[in-house]
Amino acid sequence: MAKPFSILFVASEIYPIAKTGGVADVAFGLPLALRDLEHDVRVMLPKYGAISERKNRIHEINRLKDIPIVVGDTQELATVKSSSIVNTRTKVQAYMTTNNHYFDSKWGLYSDPETGLEYEDNDERFIFFARSVIQTCLLLGWFPNVVHCNDWHTAIVPMYMKAMYPDKFKNTKVVFTIHNVSNQGVFPFKETFRKTGFAENFAEDVKHKNKFNFMKAGLLYADHITTVSDTYAKELLADTELTNGLNAILKKRKDVFTPIVNGIDTTIWTPDKDKLITKRYTVDSLEKKADNKEALVEKFELEFKPETPVIAMVSRLVEQKGFSLLKQASEKLFAEDVQLLILGEGDKDIEDVLKALMKRYPDKLSVKIGFDEPLSHLMEAGADMYLMPSLFEPCGLNQLYSFAYGAVPIVRATGGLIDTVKEFDDKTKKGNGFLFNKFEAGDMLKAIRKALETYKDQDVWQHVVRNGMKEDHSWGNSSKKYEEIYRKLLLSA
Ligand code: ADP
Ligand code: GLC
């Protein structure tokens, strides 16, 4: 076996400690899969107020107490504590940056749960976090072979490593993964730049369109850039609007830009072992899925009708996820024999739209506002279909969970959804879902109707369900691709 690498995986959210979306799942499943490949992997994230010390068995580390960190004119103390993430096979150590002002006193990850507004000091919070990552390595005397950063919240870490501590990190390679280019960490330039502590000659590296742009630092300073699906990589290179012009950097760095599709942790997301669902099942005992459907529909307080197809959505309530189409399509959609169950939280306007629709179609639509991990599992287990009408979707994890649980995905053909969902063909009986192209209510309705029609012939429907369930979307393949990137970087060092 080749020599194992030491890897520090840095993210702003990691399941189950802190999660708002798919990054948390990736920052859980991928490090554990890399650990399974024998590497020394550790992860690091901030300890937000909502994270319980007791539940996560968080404890102090002697060498990492009260570390002074300068942010602009102020100095705050970081105490880095230790916890771990585990699945049924493996365990990985998690470092967590604690500080009352930036994290503990704030319940939400990025925004105030009461108002829905982003915290005004998010620039400071993630500068502070980035510097705590560097200090942790310095104080531990641990300079990993690879530091792997994710999205804008951690994108400035490579710049601190290379612009401020080039000698210390001379043997460390940095990988930066774009999970979502639509959030770049954009702030007023002057104020935020001053808070970073970088010398003036570094200003251009974080300036984009006269604003401070965290993601730009990641794209410039990483040794290798990845993103989470082939099609999204193409979209990123080609689309100036989607990338807010950052595609110019990606084009220049094309040789070190690689797409790797996300996997799922199959020790957690598998219907035959899932403790969060009503009845466990496999592809050979699909009849048990009906018990989950009944439990789910009852939980959403609709009348259970075994023959009526149930469509589920579990999602951050943001424009990206296509809720505007749902509103436009509602009249025609709810004229069909169908029940739609939605679990989500986020944008207050979208919450209001969904609540109003629920009032109008009380027998057909039920919405739960909130974040509910156990319920998200039951939704995959109980639903017949799963809807993702995304405007864009870098990878998407719910369609992958849906395959595993036999909930047939109906998705818009964009990003990672194109790469993973294949249109069902009635003649060949191949395909695992239904797609539509245009971001239009009419096109979405066509795809939903095709799914509803197919569902009527249960013999045919079983093919779609089984095709998805039989696929392998575990981290096995993708984690090896990351390993290969690390290996090449370290060989070239
Ligand atoms: P994104 O990262 O853009 O939100 P993904 O499809 O990659 O989209 O991942 C979303 C993840 O977040 C899934 O694990 C999904 O089940 C979970 N999720 C989203 N909203 C909720 C919610 N309200 N309650 C529970 N889980 C949620
Ligand atoms: C982002 C994307 C989503 C992707 C996830 C994990 O939040 O919106 O498509 O699956 O990151 O990579």
Coordinates of C-alpha atoms and ligand atoms in Angstrom, one line a residue:
M1 CA 0.0 0.0 0.0
A2 CA 1.2 3.5 -0.9
K3 CA 2.2 5.9 1.8
P4 CA -0.8 7.5 3.5
F5 CA -1.3 11.2 3.4
S6 CA -2.1 13.6 6.1
I7 CA -5.2 15.7 5.2
L8 CA -6.9 18.6 6.9
F9 CA -10.4 19.0 5.4
V10 CA -11.8 22.4 6.2
A11 CA -15.5 23.4 5.8
S12 CA -18.1 25.7 7.3
E13 CA -20.5 22.9 8.0
I14 CA -20.0 19.2 8.7
Y15 CA -22.8 16.6 9.3
P16 CA -24.0 15.8 12.0
I17 CA -22.3 18.7 13.9
A18 CA -23.7 21.5 11.8
K19 CA -25.7 21.3 8.6
T20 CA -27.7 23.5 6.3
G21 CA -27.2 21.6 3.0
G22 CA -25.1 19.3 0.9
V23 CA -21.7 20.6 1.8
A24 CA -22.2 19.2 5.3
D25 CA -22.9 15.8 3.9
V26 CA -19.8 15.9 1.6
A27 CA -17.6 17.2 4.5
F28 CA -18.7 14.1 6.4
G29 CA -18.8 11.3 3.8
L30 CA -15.6 12.2 1.9
P31 CA -13.2 12.5 4.8
L32 CA -14.5 9.2 6.2
A33 CA -14.1 7.6 2.8
L34 CA -10.5 8.9 2.7
R35 CA -9.9 7.6 6.1
D36 CA -11.1 4.2 4.8
L37 CA -8.3 4.5 2.3
E38 CA -5.9 4.6 5.3
H39 CA -5.1 8.3 5.2
D40 CA -4.7 10.5 8.3
V41 CA -7.7 12.7 7.9
R42 CA -8.9 15.4 10.3
V43 CA -11.7 17.9 9.7
M44 CA -12.2 21.5 11.0
L45 CA -15.2 23.8 11.3
P46 CA -16.4 26.6 13.5
K47 CA -18.5 25.8 16.7
Y48 CA -21.7 27.8 16.2
G49 CA -24.0 28.5 19.1
A50 CA -26.5 25.8 18.2
I51 CA -23.9 23.1 18.5
S52 CA -24.2 21.2 21.8
E53 CA -20.9 20.5 23.5
R54 CA -22.4 17.5 25.3
K55 CA -24.1 15.9 22.4
N56 CA -21.0 16.2 20.3
R57 CA -18.6 15.2 23.1
I58 CA -16.5 18.2 22.6
H59 CA -13.5 18.6 24.7
E60 CA -10.5 20.9 25.1
I61 CA -7.0 20.4 23.7
N62 CA -4.3 21.7 26.0
R63 CA -2.1 23.3 23.4
L64 CA -5.0 25.1 21.6
K65 CA -6.5 27.3 24.3
D66 CA -6.9 31.1 24.1
I67 CA -5.0 31.6 20.9
P68 CA -4.8 35.3 20.1
I69 CA -6.1 36.1 16.6
V70 CA -6.0 39.6 15.1
V71 CA -9.0 40.7 13.0
G72 CA -8.5 44.3 11.8
D73 CA -8.0 46.5 14.9
T74 CA -9.3 43.9 17.3
Q75 CA -7.9 40.8 18.8
E76 CA -10.1 37.9 19.8
L77 CA -9.2 34.6 21.4
A78 CA -9.8 31.3 19.7
T79 CA -10.0 28.1 21.6
V80 CA -9.8 25.1 19.3
K81 CA -11.6 22.1 20.7
S82 CA -11.9 18.5 19.6
S83 CA -14.8 16.2 18.6
S84 CA -15.2 13.6 16.0
I85 CA -17.4 12.4 13.2
V86 CA -18.2 8.7 12.9
N87 CA -20.2 6.4 10.7
T88 CA -20.7 2.7 11.3
R89 CA -17.2 1.9 10.1
T90 CA -14.9 4.8 10.7
K91 CA -14.0 7.8 12.9
V92 CA -12.3 11.0 12.0
Q93 CA -11.2 13.7 14.4
A94 CA -12.9 17.1 14.2
Y95 CA -11.3 20.4 15.3
M96 CA -13.7 23.1 16.2
T97 CA -13.0 26.8 16.6
T98 CA -14.7 28.3 19.5
N99 CA -15.1 32.1 20.2
N100 CA -18.0 33.6 22.0
H101 CA -18.3 36.8 19.9
Y102 CA -18.1 35.3 16.4
F103 CA -19.7 31.9 16.9
D104 CA -21.0 30.8 20.3
S105 CA -23.3 33.8 20.8
K106 CA -24.7 33.3 17.3
W107 CA -27.1 30.4 16.9
G108 CA -27.2 30.3 13.1
L109 CA -24.4 29.2 10.8
Y110 CA -24.6 32.2 8.4
S111 CA -27.7 34.1 9.3
D112 CA -29.9 34.9 12.2
P113 CA -32.6 32.3 12.5
E114 CA -35.1 34.9 13.9
T115 CA -34.8 37.4 11.1
G116 CA -33.4 35.3 8.3
L117 CA -30.8 38.0 7.7
E118 CA -27.1 37.2 7.2
Y119 CA -24.8 38.2 10.0
E120 CA -23.2 41.5 9.3
D121 CA -19.8 40.3 10.4
N122 CA -19.7 37.2 8.3
D123 CA -16.4 38.5 6.7
E124 CA -14.8 38.8 10.2
R125 CA -16.2 35.5 11.3
F126 CA -14.6 33.6 8.4
I127 CA -11.4 35.6 8.5
F128 CA -11.1 34.6 12.2
F129 CA -11.9 31.0 11.4
A130 CA -9.3 30.9 8.6
R131 CA -6.6 32.3 10.9
S132 CA -7.6 29.8 13.5
V133 CA -7.0 27.0 11.0
I134 CA -3.5 28.3 10.4
Q135 CA -2.8 28.7 14.1
T136 CA -3.9 25.2 14.8
C137 CA -1.4 23.8 12.4
L138 CA 1.4 26.1 13.8
L139 CA 0.7 25.2 17.4
L140 CA 0.3 21.5 16.8
G141 CA 3.4 21.6 14.6
W142 CA 1.3 19.6 12.1
F143 CA 1.7 20.6 8.5
P144 CA -0.5 18.2 6.6
N145 CA 0.4 17.0 3.1
V146 CA -3.0 18.4 1.9
V147 CA -5.3 21.1 3.2
H148 CA -8.7 20.7 1.4
C149 CA -10.9 23.8 1.5
N150 CA -14.6 24.1 0.5
D151 CA -16.6 27.1 -0.8
W152 CA -16.1 30.7 0.1
H153 CA -16.1 30.4 3.8
T154 CA -12.8 28.6 3.8
A155 CA -11.4 30.0 0.5
I156 CA -9.1 32.4 2.1
V157 CA -7.2 29.7 4.1
P158 CA -4.8 29.0 1.1
M159 CA -4.0 32.6 0.8
Y160 CA -3.0 32.8 4.5
M161 CA -0.9 29.7 4.1
K162 CA 1.0 30.9 1.1
A163 CA 1.1 34.7 1.5
M164 CA 1.8 34.8 5.2
Y165 CA 3.4 31.5 6.1
P166 CA 5.1 30.2 2.9
D167 CA 8.0 28.5 4.8
K168 CA 5.8 26.6 7.2
F169 CA 3.5 25.3 4.5
K170 CA 6.1 24.8 1.8
N171 CA 5.3 21.1 1.7
T172 CA 1.6 21.4 1.9
K173 CA -0.7 21.3 -1.1
V174 CA -4.1 22.9 -1.2
V175 CA -7.2 21.7 -2.9
F176 CA -10.2 24.0 -3.2
T177 CA -13.7 22.6 -4.0
I178 CA -16.4 24.8 -5.5
H179 CA -19.8 23.5 -4.2
N180 CA -21.7 26.6 -5.2
V181 CA -20.3 29.5 -7.1
S182 CA -23.4 31.6 -6.5
N183 CA -22.1 32.4 -3.0
Q184 CA -18.7 34.0 -3.3
G185 CA -18.3 35.9 0.0
V186 CA -18.6 39.4 -1.4
F187 CA -18.0 42.4 0.9
P188 CA -17.1 46.0 0.7
F189 CA -13.4 46.0 -0.3
K190 CA -11.6 48.4 1.9
E191 CA -13.1 47.4 5.2
T192 CA -12.8 43.7 4.7
F193 CA -9.3 43.8 3.3
R194 CA -8.1 45.7 6.3
K195 CA -9.5 43.0 8.6
T196 CA -7.5 40.3 6.8
G197 CA -4.1 41.7 7.8
F198 CA -2.6 41.1 4.3
A199 CA -0.1 43.6 3.0
E200 CA -1.3 46.1 0.3
N201 CA 0.5 44.2 -2.5
F202 CA -1.9 41.3 -2.0
A203 CA -5.0 43.5 -2.5
E204 CA -5.6 42.5 -6.2
D205 CA -5.8 38.8 -5.2
V206 CA -9.0 39.4 -3.3
K207 CA -10.5 42.2 -5.3
H208 CA -13.1 41.5 -7.9
K209 CA -15.4 44.1 -9.5
N210 CA -14.2 46.5 -6.7
K211 CA -15.5 44.2 -4.0
F212 CA -13.7 41.9 -1.6
N213 CA -14.3 38.4 -2.9
F214 CA -13.3 35.4 -0.7
M215 CA -13.8 32.8 -3.5
K216 CA -11.3 34.6 -5.7
A217 CA -8.5 33.9 -3.2
G218 CA -9.4 30.2 -3.2
L219 CA -9.3 30.0 -7.0
L220 CA -5.9 31.8 -7.2
Y221 CA -4.1 30.2 -4.3
A222 CA -5.2 26.6 -4.5
D223 CA -2.9 24.1 -6.1
H224 CA -5.8 22.3 -7.6
I225 CA -9.5 23.3 -7.9
T226 CA -12.3 20.8 -8.1
T227 CA -16.1 21.0 -8.5
V228 CA -18.9 18.6 -7.9
S229 CA -20.0 17.4 -11.3
D230 CA -18.8 17.3 -14.9
T231 CA -21.7 19.4 -16.3
Y232 CA -21.3 22.0 -13.5
A233 CA -17.6 22.3 -14.4
K234 CA -18.5 23.1 -18.0
E235 CA -21.2 25.6 -16.9
L236 CA -18.6 27.2 -14.6
L237 CA -16.1 27.6 -17.4
A238 CA -18.6 28.9 -19.9
D239 CA -20.9 31.1 -17.9
T240 CA -19.9 34.6 -16.9
E241 CA -23.2 35.4 -15.3
L242 CA -23.4 32.3 -13.1
T243 CA -19.8 32.8 -11.9
N244 CA -20.0 36.6 -11.6
G245 CA -17.0 36.7 -14.0
L246 CA -14.8 34.4 -12.0
N247 CA -14.8 32.0 -14.9
A248 CA -12.0 34.0 -16.3
I249 CA -9.7 32.6 -13.6
L250 CA -11.0 29.1 -14.0
K251 CA -10.3 29.3 -17.7
K252 CA -6.7 30.3 -17.0
R253 CA -6.4 27.5 -14.5
K254 CA -8.2 24.8 -16.6
D255 CA -5.3 22.4 -16.3
V256 CA -5.7 22.2 -12.6
F257 CA -9.5 22.2 -12.5
T258 CA -11.2 18.8 -12.2
P259 CA -14.8 17.7 -11.8
I260 CA -15.5 14.9 -9.3
V261 CA -19.1 13.9 -8.7
N262 CA -20.3 13.7 -5.1
G263 CA -21.0 10.4 -3.5
I264 CA -23.3 9.5 -0.6
D265 CA -22.4 7.8 2.7
T266 CA -24.1 4.5 2.3
T267 CA -23.7 3.5 5.9
I268 CA -26.1 6.4 6.8
W269 CA -28.3 6.7 3.7
T270 CA -29.4 3.1 3.0
P271 CA -33.0 1.9 3.5
D272 CA -32.1 -1.5 4.8
K273 CA -30.1 0.0 7.8
D274 CA -31.8 3.3 8.3
K275 CA -33.0 3.7 11.9
L276 CA -34.8 6.9 11.1
I277 CA -37.5 5.4 8.9
T278 CA -40.6 3.4 9.8
K279 CA -39.8 0.1 8.1
R280 CA -36.5 -0.9 6.6
Y281 CA -36.5 -2.4 3.1
T282 CA -34.3 -3.4 0.2
V283 CA -34.8 -3.7 -3.5
D284 CA -36.2 -7.2 -2.8
S285 CA -38.7 -6.1 -0.2
L286 CA -40.1 -3.0 -1.7
E287 CA -43.6 -3.7 -0.5
K288 CA -42.4 -2.4 2.9
K289 CA -41.9 1.0 1.4
A290 CA -45.7 1.4 1.6
D291 CA -45.5 1.5 5.5
N292 CA -43.1 4.4 5.2
K293 CA -45.4 6.2 2.8
E294 CA -48.3 5.8 5.2
A295 CA -46.3 7.1 8.2
L296 CA -45.0 10.0 6.1
V297 CA -48.4 11.1 4.8
E298 CA -49.8 10.9 8.3
K299 CA -46.9 13.0 9.7
F300 CA -47.8 15.6 7.1
E301 CA -51.4 15.4 8.2
L302 CA -52.9 14.5 4.8
E303 CA -55.2 11.6 4.1
F304 CA -53.3 8.5 3.2
K305 CA -54.4 7.0 -0.1
P306 CA -52.2 4.1 -1.1
E307 CA -52.8 4.6 -4.9
T308 CA -52.1 8.3 -4.9
P309 CA -48.5 9.1 -5.8
V310 CA -46.6 11.1 -3.2
I311 CA -43.9 13.6 -4.3
A312 CA -41.4 14.9 -1.8
M313 CA -39.0 17.9 -1.6
V314 CA -36.5 18.5 1.1
S315 CA -34.7 21.7 0.5
R316 CA -33.1 25.0 1.5
L317 CA -35.8 27.5 0.5
V318 CA -33.7 29.6 -1.9
E319 CA -34.2 30.8 -5.5
Q320 CA -31.8 28.1 -6.8
K321 CA -34.2 25.3 -5.9
G322 CA -37.0 26.4 -8.3
F323 CA -39.9 27.1 -6.0
S324 CA -41.1 29.8 -8.4
L325 CA -42.0 27.1 -10.9
L326 CA -44.0 25.3 -8.3
K327 CA -46.1 28.4 -7.7
Q328 CA -46.7 28.9 -11.4
A329 CA -47.6 25.3 -12.0
S330 CA -49.7 24.9 -8.9
E331 CA -53.2 25.0 -10.4
K332 CA -52.5 22.4 -13.0
L333 CA -50.3 20.3 -10.8
F334 CA -52.9 20.0 -8.0
A335 CA -55.6 19.2 -10.5
E336 CA -53.8 15.8 -10.8
D337 CA -54.2 12.9 -8.4
V338 CA -51.0 13.6 -6.4
Q339 CA -49.8 14.7 -3.0
L340 CA -46.8 17.0 -2.6
L341 CA -44.9 17.1 0.7
I342 CA -42.3 19.8 1.3
L343 CA -39.8 20.1 4.1
G344 CA -37.6 23.2 4.1
E345 CA -36.4 26.4 5.6
G346 CA -34.7 29.6 4.4
D347 CA -36.0 32.6 2.5
K348 CA -39.0 34.0 4.4
D349 CA -40.7 35.0 1.1
I350 CA -40.6 31.5 -0.2
E351 CA -41.9 30.2 3.1
D352 CA -44.9 32.6 2.7
V353 CA -45.6 31.5 -0.9
L354 CA -45.6 27.8 0.2
K355 CA -47.8 28.5 3.2
A356 CA -50.3 30.3 1.0
L357 CA -50.3 27.5 -1.5
M358 CA -50.9 25.0 1.3
K359 CA -54.0 27.0 2.3
R360 CA -55.3 26.8 -1.2
Y361 CA -54.7 23.1 -1.8
P362 CA -55.1 21.6 1.7
D363 CA -55.7 18.1 0.5
K364 CA -52.8 18.0 -1.9
L365 CA -50.0 20.0 -0.5
S366 CA -48.4 19.9 3.0
V367 CA -45.4 22.0 4.0
K368 CA -43.3 21.8 7.1
I369 CA -41.0 24.7 7.8
G370 CA -37.8 23.8 9.7
F371 CA -34.7 21.7 9.5
D372 CA -35.5 18.0 10.4
E373 CA -32.8 15.4 9.6
P374 CA -34.8 12.4 10.7
L375 CA -37.9 13.5 8.7
S376 CA -35.7 14.0 5.7
H377 CA -34.9 10.3 5.8
L378 CA -38.5 9.3 6.1
M379 CA -39.3 11.5 3.2
E380 CA -36.9 9.6 0.9
A381 CA -38.3 6.3 2.3
G382 CA -42.0 7.2 2.0
A383 CA -42.1 9.2 -1.3
D384 CA -42.8 7.7 -4.7
M385 CA -41.2 10.6 -6.4
Y386 CA -38.8 13.3 -5.6
L387 CA -38.9 16.8 -7.2
M388 CA -35.8 19.0 -7.9
P389 CA -36.8 21.8 -10.3
S390 CA -33.5 23.6 -9.8
L391 CA -32.5 26.7 -11.7
F392 CA -28.9 25.4 -11.3
E393 CA -27.5 22.5 -9.3
P394 CA -23.8 22.0 -8.9
C395 CA -24.3 18.3 -7.9
G396 CA -27.4 17.7 -5.8
L397 CA -27.4 14.9 -3.2
N398 CA -31.2 14.4 -2.8
Q399 CA -31.5 12.7 -6.2
L400 CA -28.8 10.3 -5.1
Y401 CA -30.5 9.6 -1.8
S402 CA -33.7 9.2 -3.8
F403 CA -32.2 6.5 -6.0
A404 CA -31.1 4.6 -2.9
Y405 CA -34.6 4.8 -1.4
G406 CA -36.6 4.1 -4.6
A407 CA -38.1 7.6 -4.8
V408 CA -37.9 8.4 -8.5
P409 CA -36.4 11.8 -9.2
I410 CA -38.1 14.4 -11.4
V411 CA -35.4 17.0 -12.1
R412 CA -34.5 19.9 -14.3
A413 CA -31.6 19.1 -16.7
T414 CA -28.9 21.2 -15.1
G415 CA -25.5 20.6 -13.5
G416 CA -25.1 17.4 -11.6
L417 CA -28.7 16.4 -12.2
I418 CA -27.8 15.9 -15.9
D419 CA -24.9 13.7 -14.9
T420 CA -26.8 11.4 -12.5
V421 CA -30.5 11.3 -13.7
K422 CA -31.2 9.4 -16.9
E423 CA -34.6 9.7 -18.6
F424 CA -36.7 6.6 -18.3
D425 CA -37.4 5.0 -21.6
D426 CA -40.6 3.0 -21.7
K427 CA -39.4 0.8 -24.6
T428 CA -36.0 -0.2 -23.3
K429 CA -37.0 0.1 -19.6
K430 CA -33.7 1.9 -19.0
G431 CA -33.4 5.1 -17.1
N432 CA -33.8 6.1 -13.5
G433 CA -35.9 9.3 -13.5
F434 CA -37.6 12.1 -15.5
L435 CA -36.0 15.3 -16.7
F436 CA -37.2 18.6 -18.2
N437 CA -35.0 21.2 -19.9
K438 CA -36.4 24.7 -19.8
F439 CA -36.8 26.5 -16.5
E440 CA -40.5 26.8 -17.1
A441 CA -43.6 25.7 -15.3
G442 CA -45.0 24.0 -18.5
D443 CA -41.9 22.0 -19.0
M444 CA -41.8 20.9 -15.4
L445 CA -45.5 19.9 -15.6
K446 CA -44.8 17.7 -18.6
A447 CA -42.1 15.8 -16.8
I448 CA -44.3 15.4 -13.7
R449 CA -47.2 14.2 -15.8
K450 CA -45.0 11.7 -17.6
A451 CA -43.9 10.3 -14.2
L452 CA -47.6 10.2 -13.0
E453 CA -48.6 8.3 -16.2
T454 CA -45.8 5.8 -15.8
Y455 CA -46.7 5.3 -12.1
K456 CA -50.2 4.1 -13.2
D457 CA -48.7 1.0 -14.6
Q458 CA -47.0 -0.4 -11.5
D459 CA -45.2 -3.1 -13.4
V460 CA -43.4 -0.5 -15.5
W461 CA -42.9 1.8 -12.5
Q462 CA -41.0 -0.9 -10.7
H463 CA -38.4 -0.8 -13.5
V464 CA -37.7 2.9 -12.8
V465 CA -37.5 2.4 -9.1
R466 CA -35.2 -0.6 -9.3
N467 CA -32.9 0.9 -11.9
G468 CA -32.1 3.7 -9.5
M469 CA -31.9 1.5 -6.4
K470 CA -29.4 -0.8 -8.1
E471 CA -26.9 2.0 -8.9
D472 CA -23.8 2.6 -6.8
H473 CA -23.4 6.2 -5.7
S474 CA -21.2 5.5 -2.7
W475 CA -18.0 7.5 -2.1
G476 CA -15.9 4.5 -3.2
N477 CA -15.1 5.8 -6.7
S478 CA -15.1 9.5 -6.1
S479 CA -12.9 9.4 -3.0
K480 CA -10.3 7.6 -5.1
K481 CA -10.4 10.4 -7.6
Y482 CA -9.6 12.9 -4.8
E483 CA -6.8 10.6 -3.6
E484 CA -5.4 10.6 -7.1
I485 CA -5.4 14.4 -7.2
Y486 CA -3.6 14.6 -3.9
R487 CA -1.1 12.0 -5.0
K488 CA -0.2 13.9 -8.2
L489 CA 0.1 17.2 -6.4
L490 CA 2.5 15.6 -3.8
L491 CA 4.5 13.9 -6.5
S492 CA 5.0 17.2 -8.3
A493 CA 6.2 18.9 -5.1
Ligands
ADP1 P1 -27.8 22.0 -1.3 O1 -26.4 21.7 -0.8 O2 -27.8 23.0 -2.5 O3 -28.7 22.4 -0.2 P2 -28.0 19.1 -1.9 O4 -29.0 18.4 -2.6 O5 -26.6 18.9 -2.2 O6 -28.4 20.7 -2.0 O7 -28.0 18.7 -0.3 C1 -29.1 19.1 0.5 C2 -28.9 18.3 1.8 O8 -29.5 19.1 2.9 C3 -29.6 17.0 1.8 O9 -28.9 16.1 2.7 C4 -31.0 17.3 2.3 O10 -31.7 16.2 2.8 C5 -30.6 18.3 3.4 N1 -31.7 19.3 3.7 C6 -32.0 20.4 3.1 N2 -33.0 21.1 3.7 C7 -33.3 20.3 4.8 C8 -34.3 20.4 5.9 N3 -35.1 21.5 5.9 N4 -34.4 19.5 6.8 C9 -33.5 18.4 6.7 N5 -32.6 18.2 5.8 C10 -32.5 19.2 4.8
GLC2 C1 -24.0 22.9 -2.9 C2 -24.8 22.7 -4.1 C3 -25.3 21.2 -4.3 C4 -24.2 20.2 -3.9 C5 -23.6 20.5 -2.6 C6 -22.5 19.6 -2.2 O1 -24.7 23.3 -1.8 O2 -25.9 23.5 -4.2 O3 -25.7 21.0 -5.6 O4 -24.7 18.9 -4.0 O5 -23.1 21.8 -2.6 O6 -21.5 19.6 -3.1

